[in-house]
Amino acid sequence: MVSKPIQEALNKQVQMEAESSQAYLAMASWAEIQPGLEGVSNFFFQQSDEERVHMLKLLRFINERGGFAVVPELQQPMLTFPSLKKLFEEFLKHELKVSDSINDLVHLSLTEKDYATHNFLQWYVNEQIEEERTARTLNDKLELIGDDKSGLYLFDRDIMNFRGPGKK
Ligand code: FEO
């Protein structure tokens, strides 16, 4: 059975994952209407789907542990981006925020002596290592490329290969 503080914190995480899914969907949509960013757009459509899976996993866990998972109200995400670089900076910033939130949850699970939740959260801890690595790699690459058009062409073409192991 989940305690009240754990249930509340897990529900907050449900909201964060749902908002991540929306944020990446908005990035995918913006990229889709820019010339030559099909790869980036596909990357974020896929990223958005993954965040929905993260959200669902949490939602089902809360209910399985005798709590009540609340489907959250969502804020509208950032819809347009001044540049590709800015978009990827937002991506990294967002993932770092998610990591902080997961870390707080892990801490809470220990202070509440909720070892089932602690165990469940390890999957998210590992996932965040991957997500942060992917976001950092992509930002580093864009930094290197700068305004080089052929570099950007290759970046868009190869973006799916920059994802961490285990991701398609
Ligand atoms: Fe589910 Fe990318 O955080």
PDB file of C-alpha atoms and ligand atoms in Angstrom:
ATOM      1  CA  MET A   1       0.000   0.000   0.000  1.00  0.00           C
ATOM      2  CA  VAL A   2       1.392   3.433  -0.910  1.00  0.00           C
ATOM      3  CA  SER A   3       1.458   6.142   1.782  1.00  0.00           C
ATOM      4  CA  LYS A   4      -0.198   9.476   1.125  1.00  0.00           C
ATOM      5  CA  PRO A   5       3.061  11.380   0.527  1.00  0.00           C
ATOM      6  CA  ILE A   6       4.295   8.697  -1.853  1.00  0.00           C
ATOM      7  CA  GLN A   7       1.004   8.646  -3.730  1.00  0.00           C
ATOM      8  CA  GLU A   8       1.097  12.414  -4.099  1.00  0.00           C
ATOM      9  CA  ALA A   9       4.694  12.418  -5.268  1.00  0.00           C
ATOM     10  CA  LEU A  10       4.064   9.607  -7.763  1.00  0.00           C
ATOM     11  CA  ASN A  11       1.039  11.458  -9.112  1.00  0.00           C
ATOM     12  CA  LYS A  12       3.171  14.557  -9.554  1.00  0.00           C
ATOM     13  CA  GLN A  13       5.570  12.439 -11.553  1.00  0.00           C
ATOM     14  CA  VAL A  14       2.662  11.172 -13.682  1.00  0.00           C
ATOM     15  CA  GLN A  15       1.979  14.802 -14.500  1.00  0.00           C
ATOM     16  CA  MET A  16       5.616  15.499 -15.307  1.00  0.00           C
ATOM     17  CA  GLU A  17       5.866  12.548 -17.688  1.00  0.00           C
ATOM     18  CA  ALA A  18       2.597  13.536 -19.368  1.00  0.00           C
ATOM     19  CA  GLU A  19       3.887  17.094 -19.761  1.00  0.00           C
ATOM     20  CA  SER A  20       7.134  15.713 -21.182  1.00  0.00           C
ATOM     21  CA  SER A  21       5.121  13.781 -23.740  1.00  0.00           C
ATOM     22  CA  GLN A  22       3.257  16.969 -24.694  1.00  0.00           C
ATOM     23  CA  ALA A  23       6.454  19.042 -24.811  1.00  0.00           C
ATOM     24  CA  TYR A  24       8.109  16.574 -27.190  1.00  0.00           C
ATOM     25  CA  LEU A  25       4.986  16.288 -29.291  1.00  0.00           C
ATOM     26  CA  ALA A  26       5.113  20.077 -29.749  1.00  0.00           C
ATOM     27  CA  MET A  27       8.789  19.838 -30.723  1.00  0.00           C
ATOM     28  CA  ALA A  28       7.947  17.101 -33.238  1.00  0.00           C
ATOM     29  CA  SER A  29       5.179  19.192 -34.738  1.00  0.00           C
ATOM     30  CA  TRP A  30       7.367  22.304 -35.010  1.00  0.00           C
ATOM     31  CA  ALA A  31      10.193  20.297 -36.616  1.00  0.00           C
ATOM     32  CA  GLU A  32       7.773  18.652 -39.025  1.00  0.00           C
ATOM     33  CA  ILE A  33       6.966  21.946 -40.711  1.00  0.00           C
ATOM     34  CA  GLN A  34      10.590  23.110 -40.980  1.00  0.00           C
ATOM     35  CA  PRO A  35      12.395  22.248 -44.199  1.00  0.00           C
ATOM     36  CA  GLY A  36      14.770  19.299 -43.892  1.00  0.00           C
ATOM     37  CA  LEU A  37      14.083  18.276 -40.301  1.00  0.00           C
ATOM     38  CA  GLU A  38      12.223  14.994 -40.896  1.00  0.00           C
ATOM     39  CA  GLY A  39      14.717  13.096 -38.756  1.00  0.00           C
ATOM     40  CA  VAL A  40      14.396  15.518 -35.847  1.00  0.00           C
ATOM     41  CA  SER A  41      10.627  15.411 -36.139  1.00  0.00           C
ATOM     42  CA  ASN A  42      10.561  11.598 -36.075  1.00  0.00           C
ATOM     43  CA  PHE A  43      12.924  11.586 -33.132  1.00  0.00           C
ATOM     44  CA  PHE A  44      10.571  13.761 -31.080  1.00  0.00           C
ATOM     45  CA  PHE A  45       7.433  11.889 -32.119  1.00  0.00           C
ATOM     46  CA  GLN A  46       9.114   8.775 -30.806  1.00  0.00           C
ATOM     47  CA  GLN A  47      10.362  10.562 -27.711  1.00  0.00           C
ATOM     48  CA  SER A  48       6.821  11.744 -27.032  1.00  0.00           C
ATOM     49  CA  ASP A  49       5.502   8.162 -27.277  1.00  0.00           C
ATOM     50  CA  GLU A  50       8.155   7.016 -24.828  1.00  0.00           C
ATOM     51  CA  GLU A  51       7.152   9.640 -22.299  1.00  0.00           C
ATOM     52  CA  ARG A  52       3.589   8.441 -22.513  1.00  0.00           C
ATOM     53  CA  VAL A  53       4.836   4.942 -21.685  1.00  0.00           C
ATOM     54  CA  HIS A  54       6.739   6.382 -18.696  1.00  0.00           C
ATOM     55  CA  MET A  55       3.541   8.048 -17.558  1.00  0.00           C
ATOM     56  CA  LEU A  56       1.455   4.875 -17.980  1.00  0.00           C
ATOM     57  CA  LYS A  57       3.922   2.736 -16.057  1.00  0.00           C
ATOM     58  CA  LEU A  58       3.647   5.105 -13.089  1.00  0.00           C
ATOM     59  CA  LEU A  59      -0.116   5.315 -13.320  1.00  0.00           C
ATOM     60  CA  ARG A  60      -0.520   1.536 -13.290  1.00  0.00           C
ATOM     61  CA  PHE A  61       1.956   1.152 -10.436  1.00  0.00           C
ATOM     62  CA  ILE A  62       0.091   3.621  -8.206  1.00  0.00           C
ATOM     63  CA  ASN A  63      -3.170   1.743  -8.704  1.00  0.00           C
ATOM     64  CA  GLU A  64      -1.518  -1.643  -8.286  1.00  0.00           C
ATOM     65  CA  ARG A  65      -0.156  -0.508  -4.912  1.00  0.00           C
ATOM     66  CA  GLY A  66      -3.596   0.425  -3.650  1.00  0.00           C
ATOM     67  CA  GLY A  67      -3.459   4.116  -4.473  1.00  0.00           C
ATOM     68  CA  PHE A  68      -5.387   6.193  -6.987  1.00  0.00           C
ATOM     69  CA  ALA A  69      -3.586   7.473 -10.046  1.00  0.00           C
ATOM     70  CA  VAL A  70      -4.937  10.830 -11.133  1.00  0.00           C
ATOM     71  CA  VAL A  71      -4.998  11.704 -14.822  1.00  0.00           C
ATOM     72  CA  PRO A  72      -3.600  15.238 -14.702  1.00  0.00           C
ATOM     73  CA  GLU A  73      -4.515  18.513 -16.286  1.00  0.00           C
ATOM     74  CA  LEU A  74      -1.693  19.629 -18.578  1.00  0.00           C
ATOM     75  CA  GLN A  75      -0.132  22.977 -19.352  1.00  0.00           C
ATOM     76  CA  GLN A  76       0.354  23.879 -22.971  1.00  0.00           C
ATOM     77  CA  PRO A  77       4.015  23.321 -23.849  1.00  0.00           C
ATOM     78  CA  MET A  78       6.360  25.631 -25.763  1.00  0.00           C
ATOM     79  CA  LEU A  79       5.069  25.516 -29.344  1.00  0.00           C
ATOM     80  CA  THR A  80       7.708  27.283 -31.435  1.00  0.00           C
ATOM     81  CA  PHE A  81      11.482  27.571 -31.253  1.00  0.00           C
ATOM     82  CA  PRO A  82      13.807  30.310 -32.470  1.00  0.00           C
ATOM     83  CA  SER A  83      16.353  27.713 -33.615  1.00  0.00           C
ATOM     84  CA  LEU A  84      17.202  24.040 -33.652  1.00  0.00           C
ATOM     85  CA  LYS A  85      19.877  24.715 -31.064  1.00  0.00           C
ATOM     86  CA  LYS A  86      17.311  26.271 -28.746  1.00  0.00           C
ATOM     87  CA  LEU A  87      15.012  23.285 -29.195  1.00  0.00           C
ATOM     88  CA  PHE A  88      17.719  20.851 -28.155  1.00  0.00           C
ATOM     89  CA  GLU A  89      18.737  23.040 -25.217  1.00  0.00           C
ATOM     90  CA  GLU A  90      15.125  22.867 -24.035  1.00  0.00           C
ATOM     91  CA  PHE A  91      15.204  19.096 -24.459  1.00  0.00           C
ATOM     92  CA  LEU A  92      18.255  18.768 -22.193  1.00  0.00           C
ATOM     93  CA  LYS A  93      16.875  21.247 -19.670  1.00  0.00           C
ATOM     94  CA  HIS A  94      13.661  19.283 -19.515  1.00  0.00           C
ATOM     95  CA  GLU A  95      15.394  15.948 -18.983  1.00  0.00           C
ATOM     96  CA  LEU A  96      17.558  17.399 -16.198  1.00  0.00           C
ATOM     97  CA  LYS A  97      14.389  18.590 -14.495  1.00  0.00           C
ATOM     98  CA  VAL A  98      12.888  15.107 -14.794  1.00  0.00           C
ATOM     99  CA  SER A  99      16.053  13.568 -13.333  1.00  0.00           C
ATOM    100  CA  ASP A 100      15.882  15.904 -10.322  1.00  0.00           C
ATOM    101  CA  SER A 101      12.296  14.956  -9.775  1.00  0.00           C
ATOM    102  CA  ILE A 102      13.059  11.210  -9.979  1.00  0.00           C
ATOM    103  CA  ASN A 103      15.917  11.672  -7.516  1.00  0.00           C
ATOM    104  CA  ASP A 104      13.604  13.442  -5.076  1.00  0.00           C
ATOM    105  CA  LEU A 105      11.140  10.580  -5.427  1.00  0.00           C
ATOM    106  CA  VAL A 106      13.838   8.003  -4.730  1.00  0.00           C
ATOM    107  CA  HIS A 107      14.841   9.964  -1.638  1.00  0.00           C
ATOM    108  CA  LEU A 108      11.254  10.105  -0.441  1.00  0.00           C
ATOM    109  CA  SER A 109      10.779   6.369  -0.975  1.00  0.00           C
ATOM    110  CA  LEU A 110      13.708   5.752   1.370  1.00  0.00           C
ATOM    111  CA  THR A 111      12.551   8.149   4.074  1.00  0.00           C
ATOM    112  CA  GLU A 112       9.080   6.565   3.870  1.00  0.00           C
ATOM    113  CA  LYS A 113      10.667   3.093   3.954  1.00  0.00           C
ATOM    114  CA  ASP A 114       8.700   2.187   0.822  1.00  0.00           C
ATOM    115  CA  TYR A 115      11.065  -0.340  -0.704  1.00  0.00           C
ATOM    116  CA  ALA A 116       8.608  -1.525  -3.352  1.00  0.00           C
ATOM    117  CA  THR A 117       8.444   2.007  -4.733  1.00  0.00           C
ATOM    118  CA  HIS A 118      12.179   2.389  -4.339  1.00  0.00           C
ATOM    119  CA  ASN A 119      12.679  -0.763  -6.384  1.00  0.00           C
ATOM    120  CA  PHE A 120      10.154   0.344  -9.013  1.00  0.00           C
ATOM    121  CA  LEU A 121      11.913   3.694  -9.393  1.00  0.00           C
ATOM    122  CA  GLN A 122      15.243   2.134 -10.324  1.00  0.00           C
ATOM    123  CA  TRP A 123      13.954   1.670 -13.861  1.00  0.00           C
ATOM    124  CA  TYR A 124      13.449   5.464 -14.056  1.00  0.00           C
ATOM    125  CA  VAL A 125      16.879   6.158 -12.590  1.00  0.00           C
ATOM    126  CA  ASN A 126      18.461   4.101 -15.380  1.00  0.00           C
ATOM    127  CA  GLU A 127      16.206   5.603 -18.005  1.00  0.00           C
ATOM    128  CA  GLN A 128      17.259   9.118 -16.970  1.00  0.00           C
ATOM    129  CA  ILE A 129      20.933   8.226 -17.372  1.00  0.00           C
ATOM    130  CA  GLU A 130      20.148   7.296 -20.980  1.00  0.00           C
ATOM    131  CA  GLU A 131      17.922  10.288 -21.643  1.00  0.00           C
ATOM    132  CA  GLU A 132      20.466  12.738 -20.293  1.00  0.00           C
ATOM    133  CA  ARG A 133      23.226  11.121 -22.308  1.00  0.00           C
ATOM    134  CA  THR A 134      21.181  11.303 -25.509  1.00  0.00           C
ATOM    135  CA  ALA A 135      20.270  14.953 -24.917  1.00  0.00           C
ATOM    136  CA  ARG A 136      23.877  15.900 -24.112  1.00  0.00           C
ATOM    137  CA  THR A 137      25.245  14.052 -27.153  1.00  0.00           C
ATOM    138  CA  LEU A 138      22.822  15.851 -29.448  1.00  0.00           C
ATOM    139  CA  ASN A 139      23.625  19.253 -27.940  1.00  0.00           C
ATOM    140  CA  ASP A 140      27.355  18.601 -28.270  1.00  0.00           C
ATOM    141  CA  LYS A 141      26.937  17.627 -31.899  1.00  0.00           C
ATOM    142  CA  LEU A 142      24.943  20.732 -32.712  1.00  0.00           C
ATOM    143  CA  GLU A 143      27.594  22.835 -31.023  1.00  0.00           C
ATOM    144  CA  LEU A 144      30.235  21.285 -33.270  1.00  0.00           C
ATOM    145  CA  ILE A 145      28.151  21.672 -36.412  1.00  0.00           C
ATOM    146  CA  GLY A 146      27.296  25.324 -35.855  1.00  0.00           C
ATOM    147  CA  ASP A 147      25.770  26.723 -39.047  1.00  0.00           C
ATOM    148  CA  ASP A 148      27.337  24.182 -41.368  1.00  0.00           C
ATOM    149  CA  LYS A 149      24.509  23.088 -43.689  1.00  0.00           C
ATOM    150  CA  SER A 150      25.977  19.726 -44.653  1.00  0.00           C
ATOM    151  CA  GLY A 151      26.620  19.008 -40.972  1.00  0.00           C
ATOM    152  CA  LEU A 152      22.989  19.747 -40.193  1.00  0.00           C
ATOM    153  CA  TYR A 153      21.896  17.510 -43.054  1.00  0.00           C
ATOM    154  CA  LEU A 154      23.890  14.617 -41.564  1.00  0.00           C
ATOM    155  CA  PHE A 155      22.643  15.414 -38.055  1.00  0.00           C
ATOM    156  CA  ASP A 156      19.056  15.123 -39.230  1.00  0.00           C
ATOM    157  CA  ARG A 157      19.778  11.973 -41.185  1.00  0.00           C
ATOM    158  CA  ASP A 158      21.561  10.227 -38.317  1.00  0.00           C
ATOM    159  CA  ILE A 159      19.658  11.445 -35.272  1.00  0.00           C
ATOM    160  CA  MET A 160      18.067   8.062 -34.537  1.00  0.00           C
ATOM    161  CA  ASN A 161      21.554   6.549 -34.181  1.00  0.00           C
ATOM    162  CA  PHE A 162      22.430   8.918 -31.363  1.00  0.00           C
ATOM    163  CA  ARG A 163      19.929   7.370 -28.984  1.00  0.00           C
ATOM    164  CA  GLY A 164      21.224   5.272 -26.132  1.00  0.00           C
ATOM    165  CA  PRO A 165      21.559   1.477 -26.246  1.00  0.00           C
ATOM    166  CA  GLY A 166      18.262  -0.387 -26.186  1.00  0.00           C
ATOM    167  CA  LYS A 167      16.454   2.392 -28.066  1.00  0.00           C
ATOM    168  CA  LYS A 168      15.384   2.054 -31.629  1.00  0.00           C
TER     169      LYS A 168
HETATM  170 FE1  FEO B   1      10.369  10.226 -18.805  1.00  0.00          FE
HETATM  171 FE2  FEO B   1      12.420  11.704 -20.494  1.00  0.00          FE
HETATM  172  O1  FEO B   1      11.608  11.528 -18.841  1.00  0.00           O
END
